[in-house]
């Protein structure tokens, strides 16, 4: 039987997203910030984060598929490339979970080919146990050693994105 065990509350999420927004606003004050959300998992985080950023910024979305079930395949295909011209811009990739890091490392390599002024990573959850790629988040709201979590945009086979808080999924 599938069990959903409460892990991170709405209040905790709100506090950490606000803090990330403040740090980003400070760091990117004199820069050309573009938030690039990675579909679909980041959509709720991105929507909350953008409203906690007090400096002008642009928003774009990219889509990649790399995942089925609970483990990353390491290969990505783009389902949506950026719409904006990112050359000379300060790109902040907004991700739901960095797990093995393979997805973000492939995305970062692609983004570099677009010649932005800088690329940094902001993730809701930084998960450490299975990290393979040499990559880390510049901003992370929460750190987690292991486990598979859902809610607040995060899915398991496309379900549970709608849950307002974050839950540990026990299959
Ligand atoms: P990575 O390539 O292993 O870093 O995988 C990252 C992607 O896997 C993220 O964009 C998530 O969509 C997905 N993912 C990894 N761990 C979880 C989890 O615990 N819950 C939901 N999605 C996850
Ligand atoms: Mg994802």
mmCIF file of C-alpha atoms and ligand atoms in Angstrom:
data_model
loop_
_atom_site.group_PDB
_atom_site.id
_atom_site.type_symbol
_atom_site.label_atom_id
_atom_site.label_comp_id
_atom_site.label_asym_id
_atom_site.label_seq_id
_atom_site.Cartn_x
_atom_site.Cartn_y
_atom_site.Cartn_z
ATOM 1 C CA UNK A 1 0.000 0.000 0.000
ATOM 2 C CA UNK A 2 1.304 3.454 -0.936
ATOM 3 C CA UNK A 3 1.916 5.691 2.073
ATOM 4 C CA UNK A 4 2.517 9.440 2.155
ATOM 5 C CA UNK A 5 4.353 10.544 5.278
ATOM 6 C CA UNK A 6 4.440 14.316 5.990
ATOM 7 C CA UNK A 7 7.990 15.633 5.708
ATOM 8 C CA UNK A 8 8.129 19.378 5.015
ATOM 9 C CA UNK A 9 5.193 21.620 5.915
ATOM 10 C CA UNK A 10 3.756 24.489 3.871
ATOM 11 C CA UNK A 11 5.032 26.921 6.520
ATOM 12 C CA UNK A 12 8.585 25.559 6.325
ATOM 13 C CA UNK A 13 8.527 25.748 2.528
ATOM 14 C CA UNK A 14 7.305 29.338 2.648
ATOM 15 C CA UNK A 15 10.079 30.393 5.037
ATOM 16 C CA UNK A 16 12.844 28.805 2.950
ATOM 17 C CA UNK A 17 11.525 30.073 -0.380
ATOM 18 C CA UNK A 18 11.320 33.593 1.034
ATOM 19 C CA UNK A 19 14.926 33.330 2.247
ATOM 20 C CA UNK A 20 16.117 32.086 -1.159
ATOM 21 C CA UNK A 21 14.267 34.971 -2.824
ATOM 22 C CA UNK A 22 15.982 37.477 -0.555
ATOM 23 C CA UNK A 23 19.451 36.040 -1.202
ATOM 24 C CA UNK A 24 18.866 35.961 -4.957
ATOM 25 C CA UNK A 25 17.568 39.552 -4.947
ATOM 26 C CA UNK A 26 20.731 40.661 -3.180
ATOM 27 C CA UNK A 27 23.171 38.667 -5.288
ATOM 28 C CA UNK A 28 21.664 39.642 -8.661
ATOM 29 C CA UNK A 29 21.070 43.322 -7.889
ATOM 30 C CA UNK A 30 23.194 44.665 -10.750
ATOM 31 C CA UNK A 31 22.809 41.680 -13.051
ATOM 32 C CA UNK A 32 20.467 40.572 -15.839
ATOM 33 C CA UNK A 33 18.707 37.782 -14.006
ATOM 34 C CA UNK A 34 16.690 35.188 -15.899
ATOM 35 C CA UNK A 35 15.027 32.407 -13.945
ATOM 36 C CA UNK A 36 14.957 29.296 -16.101
ATOM 37 C CA UNK A 37 12.516 26.805 -14.620
ATOM 38 C CA UNK A 38 12.902 23.153 -15.481
ATOM 39 C CA UNK A 39 9.547 21.559 -16.294
ATOM 40 C CA UNK A 40 7.577 20.081 -14.888
ATOM 41 C CA UNK A 41 8.738 19.558 -11.315
ATOM 42 C CA UNK A 42 9.756 23.167 -10.640
ATOM 43 C CA UNK A 43 6.500 24.848 -11.652
ATOM 44 C CA UNK A 44 5.132 25.506 -8.170
ATOM 45 C CA UNK A 45 8.540 26.376 -6.680
ATOM 46 C CA UNK A 46 9.204 28.763 -9.593
ATOM 47 C CA UNK A 47 5.817 30.444 -9.132
ATOM 48 C CA UNK A 48 6.505 31.051 -5.429
ATOM 49 C CA UNK A 49 10.182 31.960 -5.882
ATOM 50 C CA UNK A 50 9.598 34.610 -8.548
ATOM 51 C CA UNK A 51 7.185 36.389 -6.189
ATOM 52 C CA UNK A 52 9.852 36.483 -3.466
ATOM 53 C CA UNK A 53 12.399 38.145 -5.763
ATOM 54 C CA UNK A 54 12.257 41.917 -5.475
ATOM 55 C CA UNK A 55 14.528 42.869 -8.397
ATOM 56 C CA UNK A 56 13.509 42.936 -12.063
ATOM 57 C CA UNK A 57 13.989 39.598 -13.782
ATOM 58 C CA UNK A 58 12.850 37.562 -16.744
ATOM 59 C CA UNK A 59 11.433 34.056 -16.709
ATOM 60 C CA UNK A 60 11.857 31.213 -19.148
ATOM 61 C CA UNK A 61 11.061 27.521 -19.079
ATOM 62 C CA UNK A 62 12.815 24.480 -20.407
ATOM 63 C CA UNK A 63 11.537 20.945 -20.556
ATOM 64 C CA UNK A 64 13.601 17.797 -20.346
ATOM 65 C CA UNK A 65 12.628 14.217 -19.965
ATOM 66 C CA UNK A 66 15.074 11.942 -18.250
ATOM 67 C CA UNK A 67 13.119 10.107 -15.676
ATOM 68 C CA UNK A 68 10.764 7.249 -15.224
ATOM 69 C CA UNK A 69 9.932 5.755 -11.849
ATOM 70 C CA UNK A 70 12.318 6.645 -9.023
ATOM 71 C CA UNK A 71 15.738 6.645 -10.684
ATOM 72 C CA UNK A 72 17.494 8.875 -13.228
ATOM 73 C CA UNK A 73 18.633 7.478 -16.559
ATOM 74 C CA UNK A 74 21.355 10.088 -17.141
ATOM 75 C CA UNK A 75 20.180 10.778 -20.697
ATOM 76 C CA UNK A 76 18.082 13.840 -21.369
ATOM 77 C CA UNK A 77 16.044 14.986 -24.314
ATOM 78 C CA UNK A 78 14.679 18.503 -24.573
ATOM 79 C CA UNK A 79 10.914 18.725 -24.799
ATOM 80 C CA UNK A 80 11.181 22.525 -24.711
ATOM 81 C CA UNK A 81 14.163 24.775 -25.327
ATOM 82 C CA UNK A 82 14.424 28.359 -23.989
ATOM 83 C CA UNK A 83 12.410 31.054 -25.783
ATOM 84 C CA UNK A 84 14.554 33.989 -24.689
ATOM 85 C CA UNK A 85 17.958 34.906 -26.041
ATOM 86 C CA UNK A 86 20.117 34.051 -23.022
ATOM 87 C CA UNK A 87 23.396 35.365 -24.420
ATOM 88 C CA UNK A 88 24.985 37.701 -21.845
ATOM 89 C CA UNK A 89 22.223 37.023 -19.302
ATOM 90 C CA UNK A 90 22.642 35.726 -15.761
ATOM 91 C CA UNK A 91 20.840 32.419 -15.830
ATOM 92 C CA UNK A 92 19.542 30.880 -12.649
ATOM 93 C CA UNK A 93 18.308 27.344 -13.291
ATOM 94 C CA UNK A 94 15.364 26.540 -11.044
ATOM 95 C CA UNK A 95 15.030 22.829 -10.314
ATOM 96 C CA UNK A 96 12.873 20.754 -7.989
ATOM 97 C CA UNK A 97 15.377 18.085 -6.947
ATOM 98 C CA UNK A 98 19.082 17.555 -7.604
ATOM 99 C CA UNK A 99 19.596 13.832 -7.083
ATOM 100 C CA UNK A 100 22.336 12.116 -9.134
ATOM 101 C CA UNK A 101 22.988 15.530 -10.707
ATOM 102 C CA UNK A 102 23.011 13.968 -14.179
ATOM 103 C CA UNK A 103 20.007 15.955 -15.417
ATOM 104 C CA UNK A 104 21.391 19.300 -14.310
ATOM 105 C CA UNK A 105 24.853 18.582 -15.563
ATOM 106 C CA UNK A 106 23.475 17.844 -19.045
ATOM 107 C CA UNK A 107 21.277 20.966 -18.895
ATOM 108 C CA UNK A 108 24.211 23.101 -17.756
ATOM 109 C CA UNK A 109 26.366 21.872 -20.626
ATOM 110 C CA UNK A 110 23.630 22.824 -23.084
ATOM 111 C CA UNK A 111 23.075 26.226 -21.446
ATOM 112 C CA UNK A 112 26.790 27.001 -21.696
ATOM 113 C CA UNK A 113 26.508 26.669 -25.470
ATOM 114 C CA UNK A 114 24.079 29.646 -25.388
ATOM 115 C CA UNK A 115 26.794 31.918 -23.913
ATOM 116 C CA UNK A 116 25.077 33.414 -20.887
ATOM 117 C CA UNK A 117 27.152 35.700 -18.621
ATOM 118 C CA UNK A 118 26.704 33.232 -15.748
ATOM 119 C CA UNK A 119 24.858 30.052 -14.827
ATOM 120 C CA UNK A 120 23.856 29.143 -11.300
ATOM 121 C CA UNK A 121 21.538 26.567 -9.821
ATOM 122 C CA UNK A 122 18.681 27.023 -7.371
ATOM 123 C CA UNK A 123 16.978 23.862 -6.173
ATOM 124 C CA UNK A 124 14.142 23.231 -3.787
ATOM 125 C CA UNK A 125 15.688 19.954 -2.594
ATOM 126 C CA UNK A 126 19.347 18.992 -2.647
ATOM 127 C CA UNK A 127 19.551 15.215 -2.316
ATOM 128 C CA UNK A 128 23.021 13.864 -1.601
ATOM 129 C CA UNK A 129 23.131 10.091 -1.343
ATOM 130 C CA UNK A 130 23.057 9.243 -5.050
ATOM 131 C CA UNK A 131 25.102 12.171 -6.451
ATOM 132 C CA UNK A 132 27.172 11.105 -9.465
ATOM 133 C CA UNK A 133 27.840 14.277 -11.440
ATOM 134 C CA UNK A 134 30.324 16.852 -10.223
ATOM 135 C CA UNK A 135 27.691 19.501 -9.662
ATOM 136 C CA UNK A 136 26.185 21.305 -6.691
ATOM 137 C CA UNK A 137 23.413 23.805 -6.084
ATOM 138 C CA UNK A 138 24.262 27.453 -5.442
ATOM 139 C CA UNK A 139 20.944 27.914 -3.639
ATOM 140 C CA UNK A 140 19.119 25.036 -1.953
ATOM 141 C CA UNK A 141 16.035 25.386 0.217
ATOM 142 C CA UNK A 142 16.304 21.925 1.772
ATOM 143 C CA UNK A 143 18.934 19.207 2.034
ATOM 144 C CA UNK A 144 18.012 15.580 2.174
ATOM 145 C CA UNK A 145 20.245 12.521 2.480
ATOM 146 C CA UNK A 146 17.930 10.043 0.761
ATOM 147 C CA UNK A 147 14.347 9.010 0.149
ATOM 148 C CA UNK A 148 11.781 9.728 -2.543
ATOM 149 C CA UNK A 149 9.546 12.693 -1.938
ATOM 150 C CA UNK A 150 6.450 14.083 -3.616
ATOM 151 C CA UNK A 151 4.188 17.131 -3.465
ATOM 152 C CA UNK A 152 4.647 20.873 -4.145
ATOM 153 C CA UNK A 153 5.238 20.087 -7.830
ATOM 154 C CA UNK A 154 7.242 16.890 -7.291
ATOM 155 C CA UNK A 155 5.729 13.758 -8.748
ATOM 156 C CA UNK A 156 5.918 10.021 -8.712
ATOM 157 C CA UNK A 157 4.886 8.862 -12.200
ATOM 158 C CA UNK A 158 3.011 12.172 -12.687
ATOM 159 C CA UNK A 159 0.955 11.944 -9.498
ATOM 160 C CA UNK A 160 1.007 13.982 -6.270
ATOM 161 C CA UNK A 161 2.258 17.270 -7.788
ATOM 162 C CA UNK A 162 -0.841 18.972 -6.359
ATOM 163 C CA UNK A 163 -0.096 18.250 -2.695
ATOM 164 C CA UNK A 164 0.584 21.611 -1.000
ATOM 165 C CA UNK A 165 3.388 20.259 1.220
ATOM 166 C CA UNK A 166 6.160 17.669 0.793
ATOM 167 C CA UNK A 167 5.690 14.007 1.676
ATOM 168 C CA UNK A 168 7.920 10.974 1.893
ATOM 169 C CA UNK A 169 6.578 8.329 -0.508
ATOM 170 C CA UNK A 170 6.610 4.762 0.759
ATOM 171 C CA UNK A 171 5.637 2.244 -1.890
HETATM 172 P P1 LIG B 1 18.951 13.544 -11.312
HETATM 173 O O1 LIG B 1 19.321 13.586 -12.749
HETATM 174 O O2 LIG B 1 19.175 12.192 -10.711
HETATM 175 O O3 LIG B 1 19.595 14.621 -10.478
HETATM 176 O O4 LIG B 1 17.391 13.693 -11.258
HETATM 177 C C1 LIG B 1 16.781 14.873 -11.088
HETATM 178 C C2 LIG B 1 15.337 14.777 -11.461
HETATM 179 O O5 LIG B 1 14.741 13.597 -10.937
HETATM 180 C C3 LIG B 1 14.604 15.929 -10.818
HETATM 181 O O6 LIG B 1 14.396 16.930 -11.776
HETATM 182 C C4 LIG B 1 13.307 15.327 -10.364
HETATM 183 O O7 LIG B 1 12.311 15.592 -11.312
HETATM 184 C C5 LIG B 1 13.534 13.858 -10.301
HETATM 185 N N1 LIG B 1 13.656 13.408 -8.894
HETATM 186 C C6 LIG B 1 14.764 13.022 -8.233
HETATM 187 N N2 LIG B 1 14.495 12.694 -6.966
HETATM 188 C C7 LIG B 1 13.169 12.893 -6.817
HETATM 189 C C8 LIG B 1 12.260 12.748 -5.706
HETATM 190 O O8 LIG B 1 12.610 12.378 -4.581
HETATM 191 N N3 LIG B 1 10.956 13.052 -5.954
HETATM 192 C C9 LIG B 1 10.507 13.475 -7.171
HETATM 193 N N4 LIG B 1 11.312 13.640 -8.221
HETATM 194 C C10 LIG B 1 12.632 13.351 -8.049
HETATM 195 MG MG1 LIG B 2 12.414 17.260 -12.580
#
